CSV table of N, CA and C in Angstrom, one decimal:
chain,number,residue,atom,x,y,z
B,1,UNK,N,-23.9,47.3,143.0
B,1,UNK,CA,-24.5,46.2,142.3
B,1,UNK,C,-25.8,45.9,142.8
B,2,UNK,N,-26.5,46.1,142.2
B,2,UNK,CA,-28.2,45.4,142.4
B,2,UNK,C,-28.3,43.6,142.6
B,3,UNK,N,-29.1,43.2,142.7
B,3,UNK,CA,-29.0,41.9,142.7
B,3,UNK,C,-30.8,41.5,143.3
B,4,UNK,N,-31.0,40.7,142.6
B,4,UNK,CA,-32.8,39.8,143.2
B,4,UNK,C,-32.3,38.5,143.5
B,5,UNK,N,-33.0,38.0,144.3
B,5,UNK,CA,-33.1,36.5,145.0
B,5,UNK,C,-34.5,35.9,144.2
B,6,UNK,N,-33.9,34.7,143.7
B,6,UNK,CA,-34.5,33.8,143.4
B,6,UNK,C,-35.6,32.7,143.8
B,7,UNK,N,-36.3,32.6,144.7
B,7,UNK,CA,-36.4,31.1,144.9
B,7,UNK,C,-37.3,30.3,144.6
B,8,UNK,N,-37.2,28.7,144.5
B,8,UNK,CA,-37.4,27.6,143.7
B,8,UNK,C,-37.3,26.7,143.9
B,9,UNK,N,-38.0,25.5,143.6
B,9,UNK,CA,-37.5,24.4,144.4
B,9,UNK,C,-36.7,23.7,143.8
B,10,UNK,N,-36.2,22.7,144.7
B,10,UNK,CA,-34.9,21.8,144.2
B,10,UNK,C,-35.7,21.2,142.3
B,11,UNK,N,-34.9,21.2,141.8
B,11,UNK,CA,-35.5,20.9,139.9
B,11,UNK,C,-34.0,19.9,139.5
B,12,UNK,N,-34.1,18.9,138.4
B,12,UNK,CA,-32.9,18.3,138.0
B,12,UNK,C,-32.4,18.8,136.9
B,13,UNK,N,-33.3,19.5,136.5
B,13,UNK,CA,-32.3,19.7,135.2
B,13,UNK,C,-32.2,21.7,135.2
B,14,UNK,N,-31.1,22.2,134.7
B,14,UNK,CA,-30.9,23.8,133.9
B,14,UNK,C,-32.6,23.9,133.2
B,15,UNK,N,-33.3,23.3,132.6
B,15,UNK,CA,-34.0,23.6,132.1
B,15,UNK,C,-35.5,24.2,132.8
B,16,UNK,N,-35.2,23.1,133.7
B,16,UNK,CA,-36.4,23.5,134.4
B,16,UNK,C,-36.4,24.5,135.3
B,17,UNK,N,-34.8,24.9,135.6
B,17,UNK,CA,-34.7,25.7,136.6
B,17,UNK,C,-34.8,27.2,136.0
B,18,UNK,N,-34.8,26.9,134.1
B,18,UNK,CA,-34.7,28.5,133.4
B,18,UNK,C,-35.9,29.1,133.2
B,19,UNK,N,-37.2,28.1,133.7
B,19,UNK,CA,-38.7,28.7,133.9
B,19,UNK,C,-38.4,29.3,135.2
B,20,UNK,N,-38.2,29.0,136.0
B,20,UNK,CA,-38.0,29.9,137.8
B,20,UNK,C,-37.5,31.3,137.4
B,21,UNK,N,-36.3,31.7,136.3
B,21,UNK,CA,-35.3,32.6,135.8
B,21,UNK,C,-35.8,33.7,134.9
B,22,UNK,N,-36.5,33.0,134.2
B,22,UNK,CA,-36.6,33.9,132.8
B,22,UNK,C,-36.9,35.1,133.0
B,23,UNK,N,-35.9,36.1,132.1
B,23,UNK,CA,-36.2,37.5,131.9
B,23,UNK,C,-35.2,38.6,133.0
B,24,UNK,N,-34.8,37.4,134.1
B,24,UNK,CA,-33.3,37.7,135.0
B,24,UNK,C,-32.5,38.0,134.1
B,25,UNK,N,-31.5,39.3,134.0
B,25,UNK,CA,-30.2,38.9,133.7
B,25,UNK,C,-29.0,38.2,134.5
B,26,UNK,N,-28.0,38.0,133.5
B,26,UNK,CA,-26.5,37.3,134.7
B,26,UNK,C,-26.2,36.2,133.6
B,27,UNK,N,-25.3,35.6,134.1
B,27,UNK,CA,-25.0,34.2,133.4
B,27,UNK,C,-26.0,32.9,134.1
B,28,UNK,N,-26.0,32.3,133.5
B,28,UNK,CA,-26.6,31.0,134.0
B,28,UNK,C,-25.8,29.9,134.0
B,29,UNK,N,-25.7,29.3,135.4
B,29,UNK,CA,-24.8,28.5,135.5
B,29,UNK,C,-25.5,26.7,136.2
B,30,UNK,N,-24.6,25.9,136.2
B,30,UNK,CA,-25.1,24.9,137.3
B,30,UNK,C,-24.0,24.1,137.7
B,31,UNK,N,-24.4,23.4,138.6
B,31,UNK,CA,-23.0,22.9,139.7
B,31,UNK,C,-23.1,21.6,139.6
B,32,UNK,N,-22.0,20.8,139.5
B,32,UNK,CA,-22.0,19.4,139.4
B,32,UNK,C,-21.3,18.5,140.8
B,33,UNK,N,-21.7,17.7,141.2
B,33,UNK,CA,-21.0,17.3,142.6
B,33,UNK,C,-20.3,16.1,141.9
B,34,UNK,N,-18.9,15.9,141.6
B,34,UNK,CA,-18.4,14.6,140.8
B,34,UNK,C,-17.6,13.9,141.4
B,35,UNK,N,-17.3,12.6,141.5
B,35,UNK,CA,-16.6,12.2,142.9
B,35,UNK,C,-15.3,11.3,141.4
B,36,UNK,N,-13.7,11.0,142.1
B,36,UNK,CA,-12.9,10.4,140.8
B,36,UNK,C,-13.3,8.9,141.2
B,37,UNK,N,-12.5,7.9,140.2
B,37,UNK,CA,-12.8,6.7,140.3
B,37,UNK,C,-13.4,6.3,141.9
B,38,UNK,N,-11.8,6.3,142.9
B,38,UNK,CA,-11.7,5.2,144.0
B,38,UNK,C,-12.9,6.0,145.1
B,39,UNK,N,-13.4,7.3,145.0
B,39,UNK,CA,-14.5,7.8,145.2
B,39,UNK,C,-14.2,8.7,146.5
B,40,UNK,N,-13.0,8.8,146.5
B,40,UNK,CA,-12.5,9.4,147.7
B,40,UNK,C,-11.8,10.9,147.0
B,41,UNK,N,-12.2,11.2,146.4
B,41,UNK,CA,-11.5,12.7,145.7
B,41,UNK,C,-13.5,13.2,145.5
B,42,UNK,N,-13.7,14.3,145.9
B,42,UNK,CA,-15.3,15.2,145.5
B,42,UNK,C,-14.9,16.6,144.9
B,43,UNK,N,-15.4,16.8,143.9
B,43,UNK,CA,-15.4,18.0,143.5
B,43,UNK,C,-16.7,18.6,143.4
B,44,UNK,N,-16.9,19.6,143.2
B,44,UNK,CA,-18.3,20.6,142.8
B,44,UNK,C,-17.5,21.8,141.9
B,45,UNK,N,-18.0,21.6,140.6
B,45,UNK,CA,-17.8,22.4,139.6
B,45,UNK,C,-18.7,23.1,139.4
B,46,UNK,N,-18.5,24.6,138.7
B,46,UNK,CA,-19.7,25.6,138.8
B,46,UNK,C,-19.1,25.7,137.0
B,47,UNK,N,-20.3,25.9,136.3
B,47,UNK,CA,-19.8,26.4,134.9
B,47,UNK,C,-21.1,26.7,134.5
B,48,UNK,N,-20.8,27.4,133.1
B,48,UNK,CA,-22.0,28.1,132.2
B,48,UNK,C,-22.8,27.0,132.0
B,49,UNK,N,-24.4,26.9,133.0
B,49,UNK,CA,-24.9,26.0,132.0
B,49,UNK,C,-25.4,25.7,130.6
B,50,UNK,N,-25.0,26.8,129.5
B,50,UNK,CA,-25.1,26.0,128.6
B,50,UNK,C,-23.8,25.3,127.8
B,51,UNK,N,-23.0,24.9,128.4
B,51,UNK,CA,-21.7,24.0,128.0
B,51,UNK,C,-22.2,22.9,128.3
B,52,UNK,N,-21.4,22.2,127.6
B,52,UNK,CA,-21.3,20.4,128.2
B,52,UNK,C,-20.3,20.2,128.7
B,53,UNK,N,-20.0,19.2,129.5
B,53,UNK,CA,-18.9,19.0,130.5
B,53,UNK,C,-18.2,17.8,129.9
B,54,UNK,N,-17.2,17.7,129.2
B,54,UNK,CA,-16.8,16.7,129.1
B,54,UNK,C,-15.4,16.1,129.9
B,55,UNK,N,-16.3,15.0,131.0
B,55,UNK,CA,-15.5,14.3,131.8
B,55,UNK,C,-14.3,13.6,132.0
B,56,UNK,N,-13.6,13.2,130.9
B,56,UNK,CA,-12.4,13.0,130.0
B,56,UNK,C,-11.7,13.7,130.4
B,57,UNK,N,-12.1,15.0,129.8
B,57,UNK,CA,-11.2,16.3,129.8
B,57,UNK,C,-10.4,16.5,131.0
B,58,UNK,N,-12.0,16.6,131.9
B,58,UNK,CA,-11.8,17.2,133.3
B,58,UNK,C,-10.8,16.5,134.4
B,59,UNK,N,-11.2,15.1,134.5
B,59,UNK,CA,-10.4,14.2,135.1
B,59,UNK,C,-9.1,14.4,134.6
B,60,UNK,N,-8.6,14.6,133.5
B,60,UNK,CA,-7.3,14.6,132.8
B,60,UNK,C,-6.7,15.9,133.5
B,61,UNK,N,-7.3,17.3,133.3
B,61,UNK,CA,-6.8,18.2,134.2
B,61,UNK,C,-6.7,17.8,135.5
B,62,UNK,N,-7.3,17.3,136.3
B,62,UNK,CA,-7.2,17.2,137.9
B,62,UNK,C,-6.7,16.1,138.1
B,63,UNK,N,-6.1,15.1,137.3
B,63,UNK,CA,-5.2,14.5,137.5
B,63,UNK,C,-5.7,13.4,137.7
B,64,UNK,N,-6.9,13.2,137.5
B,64,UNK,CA,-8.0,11.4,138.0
B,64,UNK,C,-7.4,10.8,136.5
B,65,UNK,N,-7.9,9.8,137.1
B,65,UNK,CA,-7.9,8.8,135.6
B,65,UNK,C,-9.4,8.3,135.5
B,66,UNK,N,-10.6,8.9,136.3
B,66,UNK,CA,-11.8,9.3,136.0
B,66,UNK,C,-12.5,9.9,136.7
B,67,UNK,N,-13.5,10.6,136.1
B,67,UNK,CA,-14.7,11.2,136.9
B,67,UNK,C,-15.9,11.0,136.7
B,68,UNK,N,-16.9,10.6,137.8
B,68,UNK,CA,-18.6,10.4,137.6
B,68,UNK,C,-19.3,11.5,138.5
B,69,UNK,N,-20.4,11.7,138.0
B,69,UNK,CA,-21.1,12.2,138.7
B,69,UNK,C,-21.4,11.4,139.9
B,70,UNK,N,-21.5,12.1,141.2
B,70,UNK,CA,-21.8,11.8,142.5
B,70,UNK,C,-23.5,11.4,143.0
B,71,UNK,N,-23.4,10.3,143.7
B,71,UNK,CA,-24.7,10.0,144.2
B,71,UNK,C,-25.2,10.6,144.9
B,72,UNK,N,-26.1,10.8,145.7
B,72,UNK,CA,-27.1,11.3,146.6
B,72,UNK,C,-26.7,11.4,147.6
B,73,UNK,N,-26.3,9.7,148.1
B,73,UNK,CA,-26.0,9.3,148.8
B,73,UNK,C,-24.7,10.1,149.5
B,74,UNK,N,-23.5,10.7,148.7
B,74,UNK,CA,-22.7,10.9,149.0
B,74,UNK,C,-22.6,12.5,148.7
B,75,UNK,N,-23.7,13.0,148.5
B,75,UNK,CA,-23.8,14.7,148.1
B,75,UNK,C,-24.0,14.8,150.0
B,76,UNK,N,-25.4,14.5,150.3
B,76,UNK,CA,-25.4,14.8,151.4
B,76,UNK,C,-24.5,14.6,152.9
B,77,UNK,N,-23.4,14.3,152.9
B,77,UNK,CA,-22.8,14.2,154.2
B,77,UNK,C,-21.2,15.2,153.5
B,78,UNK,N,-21.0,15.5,152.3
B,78,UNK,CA,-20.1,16.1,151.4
B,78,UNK,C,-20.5,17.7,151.6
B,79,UNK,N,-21.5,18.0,151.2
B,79,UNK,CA,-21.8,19.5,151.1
B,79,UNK,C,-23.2,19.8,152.0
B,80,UNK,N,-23.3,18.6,152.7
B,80,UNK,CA,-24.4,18.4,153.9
B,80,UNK,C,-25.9,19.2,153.3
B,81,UNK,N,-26.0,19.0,152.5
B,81,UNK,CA,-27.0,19.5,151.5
B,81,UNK,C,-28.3,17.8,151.1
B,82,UNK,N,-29.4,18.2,151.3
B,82,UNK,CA,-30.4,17.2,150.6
B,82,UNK,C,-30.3,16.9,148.9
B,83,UNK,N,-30.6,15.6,148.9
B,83,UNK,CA,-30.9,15.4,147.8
B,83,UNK,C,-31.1,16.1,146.6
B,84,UNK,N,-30.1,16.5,145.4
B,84,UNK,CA,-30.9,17.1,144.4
B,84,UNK,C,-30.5,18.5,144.5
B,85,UNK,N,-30.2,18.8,145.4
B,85,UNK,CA,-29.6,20.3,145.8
B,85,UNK,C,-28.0,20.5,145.9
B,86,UNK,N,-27.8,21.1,144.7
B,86,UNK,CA,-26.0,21.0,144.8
B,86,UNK,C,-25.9,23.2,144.8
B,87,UNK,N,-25.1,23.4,146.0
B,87,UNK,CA,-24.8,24.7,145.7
B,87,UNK,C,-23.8,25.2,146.2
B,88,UNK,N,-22.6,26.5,145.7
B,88,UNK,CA,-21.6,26.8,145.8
B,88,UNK,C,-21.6,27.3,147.5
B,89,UNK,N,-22.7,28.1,147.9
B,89,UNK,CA,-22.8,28.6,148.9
B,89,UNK,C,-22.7,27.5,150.0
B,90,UNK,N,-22.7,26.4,149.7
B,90,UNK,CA,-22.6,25.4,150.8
B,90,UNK,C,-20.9,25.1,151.1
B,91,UNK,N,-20.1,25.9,150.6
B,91,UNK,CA,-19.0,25.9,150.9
B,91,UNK,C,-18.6,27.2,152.1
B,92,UNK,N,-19.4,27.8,151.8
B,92,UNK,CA,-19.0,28.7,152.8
B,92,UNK,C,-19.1,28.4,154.2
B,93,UNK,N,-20.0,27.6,154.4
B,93,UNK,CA,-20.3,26.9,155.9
B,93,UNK,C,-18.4,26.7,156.5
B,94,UNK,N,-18.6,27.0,157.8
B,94,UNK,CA,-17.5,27.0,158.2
B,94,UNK,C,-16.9,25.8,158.5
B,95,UNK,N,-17.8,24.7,158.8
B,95,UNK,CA,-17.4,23.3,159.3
B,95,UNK,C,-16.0,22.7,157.8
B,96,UNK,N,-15.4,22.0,157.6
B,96,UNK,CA,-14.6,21.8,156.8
B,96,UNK,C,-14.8,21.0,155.9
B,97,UNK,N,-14.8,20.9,154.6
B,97,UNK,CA,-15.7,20.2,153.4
B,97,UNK,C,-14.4,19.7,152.8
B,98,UNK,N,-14.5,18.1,152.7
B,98,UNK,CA,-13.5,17.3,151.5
B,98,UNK,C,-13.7,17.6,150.2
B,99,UNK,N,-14.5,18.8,150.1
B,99,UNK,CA,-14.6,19.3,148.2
B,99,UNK,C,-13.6,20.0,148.0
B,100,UNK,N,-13.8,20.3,146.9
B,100,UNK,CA,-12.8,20.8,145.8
B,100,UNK,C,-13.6,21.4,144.8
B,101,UNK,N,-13.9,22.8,145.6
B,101,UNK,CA,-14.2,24.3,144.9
B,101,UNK,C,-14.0,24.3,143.4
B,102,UNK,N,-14.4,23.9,142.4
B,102,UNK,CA,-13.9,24.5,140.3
B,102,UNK,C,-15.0,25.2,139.9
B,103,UNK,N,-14.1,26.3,139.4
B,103,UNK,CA,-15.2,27.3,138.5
B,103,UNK,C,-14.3,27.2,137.2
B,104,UNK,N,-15.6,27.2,136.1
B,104,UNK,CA,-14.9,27.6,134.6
B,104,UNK,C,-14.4,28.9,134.5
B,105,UNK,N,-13.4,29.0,134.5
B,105,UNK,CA,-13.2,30.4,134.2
B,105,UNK,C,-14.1,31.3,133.3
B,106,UNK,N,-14.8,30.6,132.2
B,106,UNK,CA,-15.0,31.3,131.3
B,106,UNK,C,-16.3,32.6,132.1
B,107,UNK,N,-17.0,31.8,132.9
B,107,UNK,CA,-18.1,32.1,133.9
B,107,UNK,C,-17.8,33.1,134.5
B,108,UNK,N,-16.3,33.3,135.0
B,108,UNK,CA,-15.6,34.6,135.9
B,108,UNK,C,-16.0,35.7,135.4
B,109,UNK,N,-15.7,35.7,133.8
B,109,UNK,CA,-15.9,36.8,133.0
B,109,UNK,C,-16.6,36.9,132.3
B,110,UNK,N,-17.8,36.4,132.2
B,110,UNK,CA,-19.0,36.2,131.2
B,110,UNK,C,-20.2,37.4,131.5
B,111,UNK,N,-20.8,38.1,130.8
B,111,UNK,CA,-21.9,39.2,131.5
B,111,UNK,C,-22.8,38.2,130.5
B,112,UNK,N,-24.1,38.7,131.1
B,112,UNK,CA,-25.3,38.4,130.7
B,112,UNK,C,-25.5,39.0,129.3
């Protein structure tokens, strides 16, 4: 398997990050850091970004009775990552992370 490295700087939105991309194949994805109500449950979801996430749903599968997106404040000491920078690879760090790994399945099997 071939593969190119990307890099870019931290950006907020899929959009801006599809200028950095264009003309790459693969899926395009983005990661969400979402913490449930009492704020003590964190997840990092990876999915196709061109889906919408609807948070209803999701919470309902994981068993919350809600989910928000996570603050800044609470990204960095969670996936020990700066501001604005949410990535899967920050799981692999060996120190031990209160996240909660989700990929869309659909993304497993998706080709470019």
């Amino acid at each position: 398997m071939q593969y190119s490295i990307v890099e870019y700087p931290a950006v907020e939105t899929t959009a801006l990050a599809d200028e950095f991309i264009e003309g790459y194949e693969g899926v395009r994805t983005k990661s969400l850091f979402l913490v449930n109500r009492k704020k003590n449950r964190s997840y990092l979801v990876i999915m196709d970004g061109a889906k919408e996430l609807d948070l209803d749903s999701l919470a309902e599968q994981f068993g919350e009775s809600r989910l928000s997106f996570g603050s800044p404040e609470r990204l960095q000491p969670a996936l020990g990552l700066e501001p604005g920078i949410v990535s899967p690879f920050e799981m692999l760090d060996p120190d031990p992370r209160e996240v909660k790994l989700c990929f869309d399945e659909v993304i497993l099997t998706e080709r470019s």
